[in-house]
């Protein structure tokens, strides 16, 4: 039985709303801890790949805050405290963050700020935020099973996490987190823009893995089988331009496509979502229960198409049954420059970009409730909780 596509009308957010264009300056003050360079700059010097990979938001957020007008040098007047630690920059030769190093690095940084400044101990981190752009956020592992087993680093239980990972009712997303887009290089994408008058002659586009034989030899675990289902059902369908090949015309091809598939991989999120928005290709989001970036400001239901993982075999029916006027409306919304800006971490920062959306998210949490402040000597967090390996010195 074909799956009917029903348009969800949500006029309140249909024009990207006022929230997207809020100016956070003047609404919050952030104190940036000065950490020894081994927590940030030195790691980056050792491996400059960190500047361009999809986890790079932690580096650019640090750089942005150092020169941002919301920064205060007086911690006594700060609303928020930020600890610049690059937990995804210690990489394997293949370029993946080392899962056992990240929690040790984060613990070490928190031990340092809690013993050198009084501010952590006042709230045990409830007025601190951390950027944790790992696959599964502060669970610090790329495999979901292991991420769930580890859970969020216990020392971060009271802090606000700014992370790419978002999935409802998941142990690796705690309440109050701010979900951000993954990093995609703005300048690189800009150089590949083609005239908007170019026809969108590709109906459905996807480039990427369908199976991860190295890490999931038996299949079914990677992408919960959703990518495999795309390949098995549509590899010979003329409406689907899908392949594992990554052509040099990848960015141009997205601008020639009507729909771009954004399926989960090891984690629900990927840079494809950002690329689709930038290039005006309607994102087809295949990741059950995903929490999308800045969902309180961006009308995802109106610009994207959501397909349940179990419905992937009906993908052709779902997409071909969307009326042309609905496609046009989504394309018009995607063409809104403020929508694209919110997805990017540009250098230098620009009004309404992802940096500002993070600050807006933090400003909306103010003022802090008085209950976050602990009584003198009061302790809530357990410093020895968590896997034994994570307690080793970094």
CSV table of C-alpha atoms in Angstrom, one decimal:
chain,number,residue,atom,x,y,z
A,1,UNK,CA,0.0,0.0,0.0
A,2,UNK,CA,1.6,3.3,-1.0
A,3,UNK,CA,2.5,5.6,1.8
A,4,UNK,CA,0.6,8.9,1.4
A,5,UNK,CA,2.6,12.1,1.9
A,6,UNK,CA,0.8,14.6,4.0
A,7,UNK,CA,1.9,18.2,4.3
A,8,UNK,CA,2.2,19.5,7.8
A,9,UNK,CA,1.2,23.1,7.9
A,10,UNK,CA,3.0,25.2,10.5
A,11,UNK,CA,2.5,28.9,9.6
A,12,UNK,CA,4.0,30.1,12.9
A,13,UNK,CA,7.5,29.1,11.7
A,14,UNK,CA,6.9,29.3,7.9
A,15,UNK,CA,9.2,32.2,7.2
A,16,UNK,CA,12.0,31.2,9.5
A,17,UNK,CA,10.4,33.4,12.1
A,18,UNK,CA,11.7,36.1,14.2
A,19,UNK,CA,13.7,33.7,16.3
A,20,UNK,CA,16.1,33.0,13.5
A,21,UNK,CA,17.0,36.6,13.3
A,22,UNK,CA,17.3,37.4,17.0
A,23,UNK,CA,20.5,39.3,17.9
A,24,UNK,CA,22.0,37.7,21.0
A,25,UNK,CA,24.4,40.6,21.7
A,26,UNK,CA,23.5,42.4,24.9
A,27,UNK,CA,21.5,39.4,26.1
A,28,UNK,CA,24.3,37.3,27.7
A,29,UNK,CA,27.9,37.5,28.7
A,30,UNK,CA,30.3,34.5,28.3
A,31,UNK,CA,33.6,34.0,30.2
A,32,UNK,CA,36.1,31.9,28.2
A,33,UNK,CA,38.5,29.9,30.4
A,34,UNK,CA,42.2,30.2,29.5
A,35,UNK,CA,43.4,26.6,29.3
A,36,UNK,CA,46.9,25.3,28.6
A,37,UNK,CA,47.3,24.9,24.8
A,38,UNK,CA,47.5,21.1,25.1
A,39,UNK,CA,43.7,21.1,25.4
A,40,UNK,CA,43.2,23.0,22.1
A,41,UNK,CA,45.8,24.8,20.0
A,42,UNK,CA,48.5,22.1,20.4
A,43,UNK,CA,46.2,19.3,19.4
A,44,UNK,CA,45.2,21.2,16.3
A,45,UNK,CA,48.8,22.0,15.4
A,46,UNK,CA,49.5,18.2,15.5
A,47,UNK,CA,46.6,17.4,13.2
A,48,UNK,CA,45.2,20.2,11.0
A,49,UNK,CA,42.6,17.8,9.5
A,50,UNK,CA,40.5,18.9,12.5
A,51,UNK,CA,39.9,22.3,10.8
A,52,UNK,CA,38.0,20.8,7.9
A,53,UNK,CA,36.3,17.7,9.3
A,54,UNK,CA,32.6,17.6,10.3
A,55,UNK,CA,33.4,17.9,14.0
A,56,UNK,CA,35.2,21.3,13.6
A,57,UNK,CA,32.5,23.4,15.2
A,58,UNK,CA,34.3,23.0,18.6
A,59,UNK,CA,37.4,24.9,17.1
A,60,UNK,CA,35.5,27.6,15.3
A,61,UNK,CA,33.2,28.2,18.3
A,62,UNK,CA,36.3,28.8,20.4
A,63,UNK,CA,37.7,31.3,17.9
A,64,UNK,CA,34.4,33.1,17.5
A,65,UNK,CA,34.0,33.5,21.3
A,66,UNK,CA,37.5,34.9,21.8
A,67,UNK,CA,36.6,38.0,19.7
A,68,UNK,CA,32.8,38.0,20.2
A,69,UNK,CA,31.1,41.1,21.8
A,70,UNK,CA,29.4,38.7,24.2
A,71,UNK,CA,32.7,37.7,25.8
A,72,UNK,CA,33.5,39.2,29.2
A,73,UNK,CA,37.0,39.1,30.8
A,74,UNK,CA,35.3,39.5,34.2
A,75,UNK,CA,34.0,36.1,35.3
A,76,UNK,CA,31.9,37.7,38.1
A,77,UNK,CA,29.6,39.2,35.5
A,78,UNK,CA,29.4,36.1,33.3
A,79,UNK,CA,26.1,34.4,32.6
A,80,UNK,CA,27.9,31.4,31.0
A,81,UNK,CA,31.3,29.8,31.3
A,82,UNK,CA,32.9,28.1,28.3
A,83,UNK,CA,35.8,25.6,28.4
A,84,UNK,CA,37.7,25.4,25.1
A,85,UNK,CA,38.6,21.7,24.8
A,86,UNK,CA,39.0,20.0,21.4
A,87,UNK,CA,37.7,16.5,22.2
A,88,UNK,CA,37.3,15.4,18.6
A,89,UNK,CA,40.8,16.5,17.4
A,90,UNK,CA,42.8,13.5,18.6
A,91,UNK,CA,42.4,11.4,15.4
A,92,UNK,CA,43.1,7.9,14.1
A,93,UNK,CA,45.0,7.6,10.8
A,94,UNK,CA,41.6,7.4,9.1
A,95,UNK,CA,40.6,10.7,10.6
A,96,UNK,CA,38.1,9.4,13.2
A,97,UNK,CA,38.2,10.9,16.8
A,98,UNK,CA,39.7,8.4,19.3
A,99,UNK,CA,36.8,7.4,21.6
A,100,UNK,CA,38.9,6.6,24.6
A,101,UNK,CA,40.9,9.9,24.6
A,102,UNK,CA,37.9,12.3,24.5
A,103,UNK,CA,36.4,11.6,27.9
A,104,UNK,CA,39.8,11.6,29.6
A,105,UNK,CA,40.6,15.0,28.0
A,106,UNK,CA,37.2,16.4,29.1
A,107,UNK,CA,37.6,15.1,32.6
A,108,UNK,CA,41.1,16.5,32.8
A,109,UNK,CA,39.9,20.0,31.6
A,110,UNK,CA,37.1,20.0,34.2
A,111,UNK,CA,39.4,19.0,37.0
A,112,UNK,CA,41.6,21.9,36.0
A,113,UNK,CA,38.9,24.6,35.9
A,114,UNK,CA,37.4,23.3,39.2
A,115,UNK,CA,40.7,23.5,41.0
A,116,UNK,CA,41.9,26.8,39.5
A,117,UNK,CA,38.7,28.9,39.5
A,118,UNK,CA,35.8,29.0,42.0
A,119,UNK,CA,33.0,29.1,39.3
A,120,UNK,CA,32.6,25.4,38.5
A,121,UNK,CA,32.2,24.5,42.1
A,122,UNK,CA,29.4,27.0,42.7
A,123,UNK,CA,27.1,25.1,40.4
A,124,UNK,CA,29.0,21.9,39.4
A,125,UNK,CA,28.7,23.1,35.8
A,126,UNK,CA,25.1,24.2,35.6
A,127,UNK,CA,26.1,27.6,34.2
A,128,UNK,CA,28.8,26.1,32.0
A,129,UNK,CA,28.5,25.0,28.4
A,130,UNK,CA,30.6,22.6,26.3
A,131,UNK,CA,30.8,22.0,22.6
A,132,UNK,CA,30.7,18.2,22.1
A,133,UNK,CA,30.4,17.5,18.3
A,134,UNK,CA,31.2,13.8,18.6
A,135,UNK,CA,29.0,11.2,16.7
A,136,UNK,CA,26.9,10.7,19.9
A,137,UNK,CA,27.8,13.9,21.7
A,138,UNK,CA,29.2,13.5,25.2
A,139,UNK,CA,28.8,9.7,25.1
A,140,UNK,CA,32.1,10.0,23.1
A,141,UNK,CA,31.8,6.9,20.8
A,142,UNK,CA,31.0,6.5,17.1
A,143,UNK,CA,29.1,3.2,17.7
A,144,UNK,CA,25.7,3.6,19.2
A,145,UNK,CA,25.8,0.4,21.3
A,146,UNK,CA,29.1,1.5,23.0
A,147,UNK,CA,27.9,5.1,23.3
A,148,UNK,CA,24.8,4.0,25.1
A,149,UNK,CA,26.8,1.7,27.3
A,150,UNK,CA,29.1,4.6,28.3
A,151,UNK,CA,26.4,7.2,28.6
A,152,UNK,CA,27.1,11.0,28.9
A,153,UNK,CA,30.3,11.7,30.9
A,154,UNK,CA,29.0,11.9,34.5
A,155,UNK,CA,30.9,15.2,35.1
A,156,UNK,CA,28.8,16.9,32.3
A,157,UNK,CA,25.4,15.9,33.8
A,158,UNK,CA,24.6,19.5,35.0
A,159,UNK,CA,26.2,21.4,32.1
A,160,UNK,CA,24.6,22.5,28.9
A,161,UNK,CA,25.9,20.5,25.9
A,162,UNK,CA,26.1,22.1,22.4
A,163,UNK,CA,26.2,19.0,20.1
A,164,UNK,CA,25.5,17.8,16.6
A,165,UNK,CA,23.9,14.6,17.9
A,166,UNK,CA,20.2,14.8,18.5
A,167,UNK,CA,17.7,11.9,18.9
A,168,UNK,CA,14.6,12.0,21.1
A,169,UNK,CA,14.5,9.7,24.1
A,170,UNK,CA,18.2,8.8,23.8
A,171,UNK,CA,20.7,8.5,26.6
A,172,UNK,CA,23.2,10.6,24.7
A,173,UNK,CA,20.9,13.6,24.4
A,174,UNK,CA,20.1,15.2,27.7
A,175,UNK,CA,17.3,17.7,28.2
A,176,UNK,CA,18.4,21.3,27.6
A,177,UNK,CA,21.1,20.5,25.0
A,178,UNK,CA,21.5,22.8,22.0
A,179,UNK,CA,21.6,20.8,18.8
A,180,UNK,CA,23.8,22.4,16.1
A,181,UNK,CA,24.6,21.6,12.5
A,182,UNK,CA,27.8,19.7,11.7
A,183,UNK,CA,30.7,21.8,10.2
A,184,UNK,CA,30.7,22.1,6.5
A,185,UNK,CA,33.4,24.4,5.0
A,186,UNK,CA,31.6,27.7,3.9
A,187,UNK,CA,34.2,29.0,1.5
A,188,UNK,CA,34.6,25.6,-0.3
A,189,UNK,CA,30.8,25.4,-0.8
A,190,UNK,CA,30.6,29.0,-1.9
A,191,UNK,CA,33.2,28.4,-4.7
A,192,UNK,CA,31.0,25.6,-6.1
A,193,UNK,CA,27.8,27.6,-6.5
A,194,UNK,CA,26.2,27.5,-9.9
A,195,UNK,CA,23.5,29.9,-11.4
A,196,UNK,CA,20.1,29.4,-9.7
A,197,UNK,CA,18.6,29.3,-13.2
A,198,UNK,CA,20.1,25.8,-13.8
A,199,UNK,CA,17.4,23.2,-14.1
A,200,UNK,CA,17.0,20.6,-11.4
A,201,UNK,CA,17.2,17.6,-13.7
A,202,UNK,CA,18.0,15.0,-11.0
A,203,UNK,CA,15.0,13.8,-9.0
A,204,UNK,CA,16.8,12.1,-6.1
A,205,UNK,CA,20.5,12.4,-5.3
A,206,UNK,CA,22.8,10.6,-2.9
A,207,UNK,CA,26.5,9.9,-2.7
A,208,UNK,CA,28.0,7.9,0.2
A,209,UNK,CA,28.2,4.5,1.8
A,210,UNK,CA,25.3,2.0,1.7
A,211,UNK,CA,27.3,-0.6,3.8
A,212,UNK,CA,30.2,-0.2,6.1
A,213,UNK,CA,31.9,-3.6,5.6
A,214,UNK,CA,35.0,-2.6,7.7
A,215,UNK,CA,33.0,-1.8,10.9
A,216,UNK,CA,29.8,-3.8,10.2
A,217,UNK,CA,30.8,-6.9,8.2
A,218,UNK,CA,27.5,-8.7,8.6
A,219,UNK,CA,25.4,-5.7,7.7
A,220,UNK,CA,22.2,-4.4,9.3
A,221,UNK,CA,23.9,-2.5,12.1
A,222,UNK,CA,25.2,0.4,10.0
A,223,UNK,CA,22.5,3.0,9.5
A,224,UNK,CA,20.1,0.4,11.0
A,225,UNK,CA,19.9,-1.1,7.5
A,226,UNK,CA,18.2,2.1,6.0
A,227,UNK,CA,21.1,2.9,3.6
A,228,UNK,CA,21.3,-0.8,2.5
A,229,UNK,CA,17.5,-0.6,1.8
A,230,UNK,CA,18.0,2.5,-0.4
A,231,UNK,CA,20.5,0.7,-2.5
A,232,UNK,CA,18.7,-2.6,-2.7
A,233,UNK,CA,15.4,-1.0,-3.7
A,234,UNK,CA,16.5,1.9,-6.0
A,235,UNK,CA,20.0,1.1,-7.5
A,236,UNK,CA,18.3,0.5,-10.9
A,237,UNK,CA,15.6,3.1,-10.6
A,238,UNK,CA,16.1,5.9,-13.2
A,239,UNK,CA,14.7,8.6,-10.8
A,240,UNK,CA,17.5,7.8,-8.3
A,241,UNK,CA,21.0,9.1,-8.9
A,242,UNK,CA,22.7,7.1,-6.1
A,243,UNK,CA,26.2,5.8,-5.8
A,244,UNK,CA,29.2,5.3,-3.5
A,245,UNK,CA,31.4,7.3,-5.9
A,246,UNK,CA,32.1,10.8,-4.7
A,247,UNK,CA,32.5,12.9,-7.9
A,248,UNK,CA,34.4,16.2,-8.1
A,249,UNK,CA,31.0,17.6,-9.2
A,250,UNK,CA,29.3,16.5,-5.9
A,251,UNK,CA,28.3,20.1,-4.9
A,252,UNK,CA,27.2,21.0,-8.4
A,253,UNK,CA,25.1,17.8,-8.6
A,254,UNK,CA,23.2,18.7,-5.4
A,255,UNK,CA,22.3,22.0,-7.0
A,256,UNK,CA,20.8,20.0,-10.0
A,257,UNK,CA,18.7,17.8,-7.7
A,258,UNK,CA,15.2,18.2,-6.4
A,259,UNK,CA,15.6,15.9,-3.4
A,260,UNK,CA,18.8,15.0,-1.5
A,261,UNK,CA,18.8,11.9,0.7
A,262,UNK,CA,20.0,12.6,4.3
A,263,UNK,CA,19.9,9.1,5.8
A,264,UNK,CA,21.5,8.2,9.2
A,265,UNK,CA,24.9,6.6,9.2
A,266,UNK,CA,26.5,5.5,12.4
A,267,UNK,CA,24.8,8.5,13.9
A,268,UNK,CA,21.6,10.2,12.8
A,269,UNK,CA,23.3,13.4,11.6
A,270,UNK,CA,25.6,14.1,8.7
A,271,UNK,CA,26.9,17.2,6.8
A,272,UNK,CA,24.5,16.3,3.9
A,273,UNK,CA,21.8,18.1,5.8
A,274,UNK,CA,23.8,21.4,5.7
A,275,UNK,CA,24.9,20.8,2.1
A,276,UNK,CA,21.3,20.2,1.0
A,277,UNK,CA,20.1,23.5,2.7
A,278,UNK,CA,23.0,25.5,1.2
A,279,UNK,CA,22.4,24.1,-2.3
A,280,UNK,CA,18.6,24.4,-2.2
A,281,UNK,CA,18.0,20.7,-2.5
A,282,UNK,CA,15.0,19.4,-0.4
A,283,UNK,CA,16.5,17.3,2.3
A,284,UNK,CA,14.9,13.8,2.7
A,285,UNK,CA,15.5,13.0,6.3
A,286,UNK,CA,15.7,9.3,7.1
A,287,UNK,CA,16.6,9.0,10.7
A,288,UNK,CA,13.8,8.1,13.2
A,289,UNK,CA,13.4,10.5,16.1
A,290,UNK,CA,16.2,12.8,15.0
A,291,UNK,CA,16.4,16.2,16.7
A,292,UNK,CA,17.5,18.7,14.0
A,293,UNK,CA,19.7,21.8,14.5
A,294,UNK,CA,18.1,24.9,15.9
A,295,UNK,CA,14.6,23.2,15.7
A,296,UNK,CA,13.0,26.1,17.6
A,297,UNK,CA,14.2,28.6,14.8
A,298,UNK,CA,14.2,26.5,11.6
A,299,UNK,CA,10.9,25.2,10.2
A,300,UNK,CA,12.3,21.7,9.3
A,301,UNK,CA,8.8,20.2,8.7
A,302,UNK,CA,8.2,22.8,6.0
A,303,UNK,CA,11.5,22.6,4.2
A,304,UNK,CA,12.3,18.9,4.4
A,305,UNK,CA,10.6,15.6,3.9
A,306,UNK,CA,10.7,13.0,6.7
A,307,UNK,CA,10.6,9.3,5.9
A,308,UNK,CA,10.5,6.6,8.6
A,309,UNK,CA,13.3,4.1,8.3
A,310,UNK,CA,10.8,1.3,7.8
A,311,UNK,CA,9.2,3.1,4.8
A,312,UNK,CA,12.4,3.4,2.8
A,313,UNK,CA,11.2,0.7,0.3
A,314,UNK,CA,8.3,3.1,-0.6
A,315,UNK,CA,10.6,6.1,-1.1
A,316,UNK,CA,9.8,6.4,-4.8
A,317,UNK,CA,6.1,6.5,-4.1
A,318,UNK,CA,6.4,8.9,-1.3
A,319,UNK,CA,8.5,11.4,-3.3
A,320,UNK,CA,6.6,11.2,-6.6
A,321,UNK,CA,3.3,11.8,-4.7
A,322,UNK,CA,4.4,15.2,-3.4
A,323,UNK,CA,2.4,17.9,-5.3
A,324,UNK,CA,4.5,20.3,-7.4
A,325,UNK,CA,3.2,23.3,-5.5
A,326,UNK,CA,4.5,21.8,-2.2
A,327,UNK,CA,7.9,21.2,-3.8
A,328,UNK,CA,8.0,24.8,-5.0
A,329,UNK,CA,7.0,26.1,-1.5
A,330,UNK,CA,9.8,24.1,0.1
A,331,UNK,CA,12.3,25.4,-2.5
A,332,UNK,CA,11.2,29.0,-1.9
A,333,UNK,CA,11.8,28.5,1.9
A,334,UNK,CA,15.2,26.9,1.2
A,335,UNK,CA,16.1,29.9,-0.9
A,336,UNK,CA,15.8,32.2,2.1
A,337,UNK,CA,19.3,33.5,2.9
A,338,UNK,CA,18.7,33.5,6.6
A,339,UNK,CA,18.0,29.7,6.5
A,340,UNK,CA,21.3,29.0,4.8
A,341,UNK,CA,23.2,31.4,7.1
A,342,UNK,CA,22.0,29.6,10.2
A,343,UNK,CA,23.6,26.3,9.0
A,344,UNK,CA,27.1,27.8,8.6
A,345,UNK,CA,30.1,28.6,10.9
A,346,UNK,CA,31.7,31.3,8.6
A,347,UNK,CA,35.0,33.1,9.1
A,348,UNK,CA,34.6,35.9,10.1
A,349,UNK,CA,31.2,35.4,11.8
A,350,UNK,CA,28.1,37.0,10.2
A,351,UNK,CA,24.7,38.0,11.7
A,352,UNK,CA,22.3,35.1,12.0
A,353,UNK,CA,24.9,32.4,11.4
A,354,UNK,CA,25.3,29.2,13.5
A,355,UNK,CA,27.4,30.9,16.1
A,356,UNK,CA,24.6,33.4,16.7
A,357,UNK,CA,22.0,30.7,16.8
A,358,UNK,CA,24.0,29.0,19.6
A,359,UNK,CA,24.2,32.2,21.5
A,360,UNK,CA,20.5,32.7,21.0
A,361,UNK,CA,19.9,29.2,22.5
A,362,UNK,CA,22.0,30.1,25.5
A,363,UNK,CA,20.3,33.5,26.0
A,364,UNK,CA,16.9,31.8,25.9
A,365,UNK,CA,18.0,29.8,29.0
A,366,UNK,CA,18.6,32.9,31.1
A,367,UNK,CA,18.2,33.9,33.8
A,368,UNK,CA,19.5,30.8,35.6
A,369,UNK,CA,17.3,29.4,38.3
A,370,UNK,CA,18.6,30.1,41.7
A,371,UNK,CA,18.4,26.4,42.5
A,372,UNK,CA,21.5,25.7,40.3
A,373,UNK,CA,23.7,27.3,43.0
A,374,UNK,CA,24.9,24.7,45.5
A,375,UNK,CA,25.4,25.4,49.2
A,376,UNK,CA,29.0,25.7,50.4
A,377,UNK,CA,30.6,22.3,50.5
A,378,UNK,CA,27.6,20.7,48.7
A,379,UNK,CA,28.4,18.1,46.0
A,380,UNK,CA,26.1,16.5,43.5
A,381,UNK,CA,28.3,14.9,40.9
A,382,UNK,CA,30.2,11.7,41.4
A,383,UNK,CA,33.8,12.2,40.2
A,384,UNK,CA,34.5,8.5,40.2
A,385,UNK,CA,31.5,7.3,38.2
A,386,UNK,CA,31.8,6.0,34.7
A,387,UNK,CA,33.9,3.3,32.9
A,388,UNK,CA,37.3,2.7,34.6
A,389,UNK,CA,39.1,3.5,31.3
A,390,UNK,CA,37.7,7.0,31.3
A,391,UNK,CA,39.1,7.7,34.8
A,392,UNK,CA,42.7,7.2,33.6
A,393,UNK,CA,44.8,10.4,33.4
A,394,UNK,CA,44.9,12.1,30.0
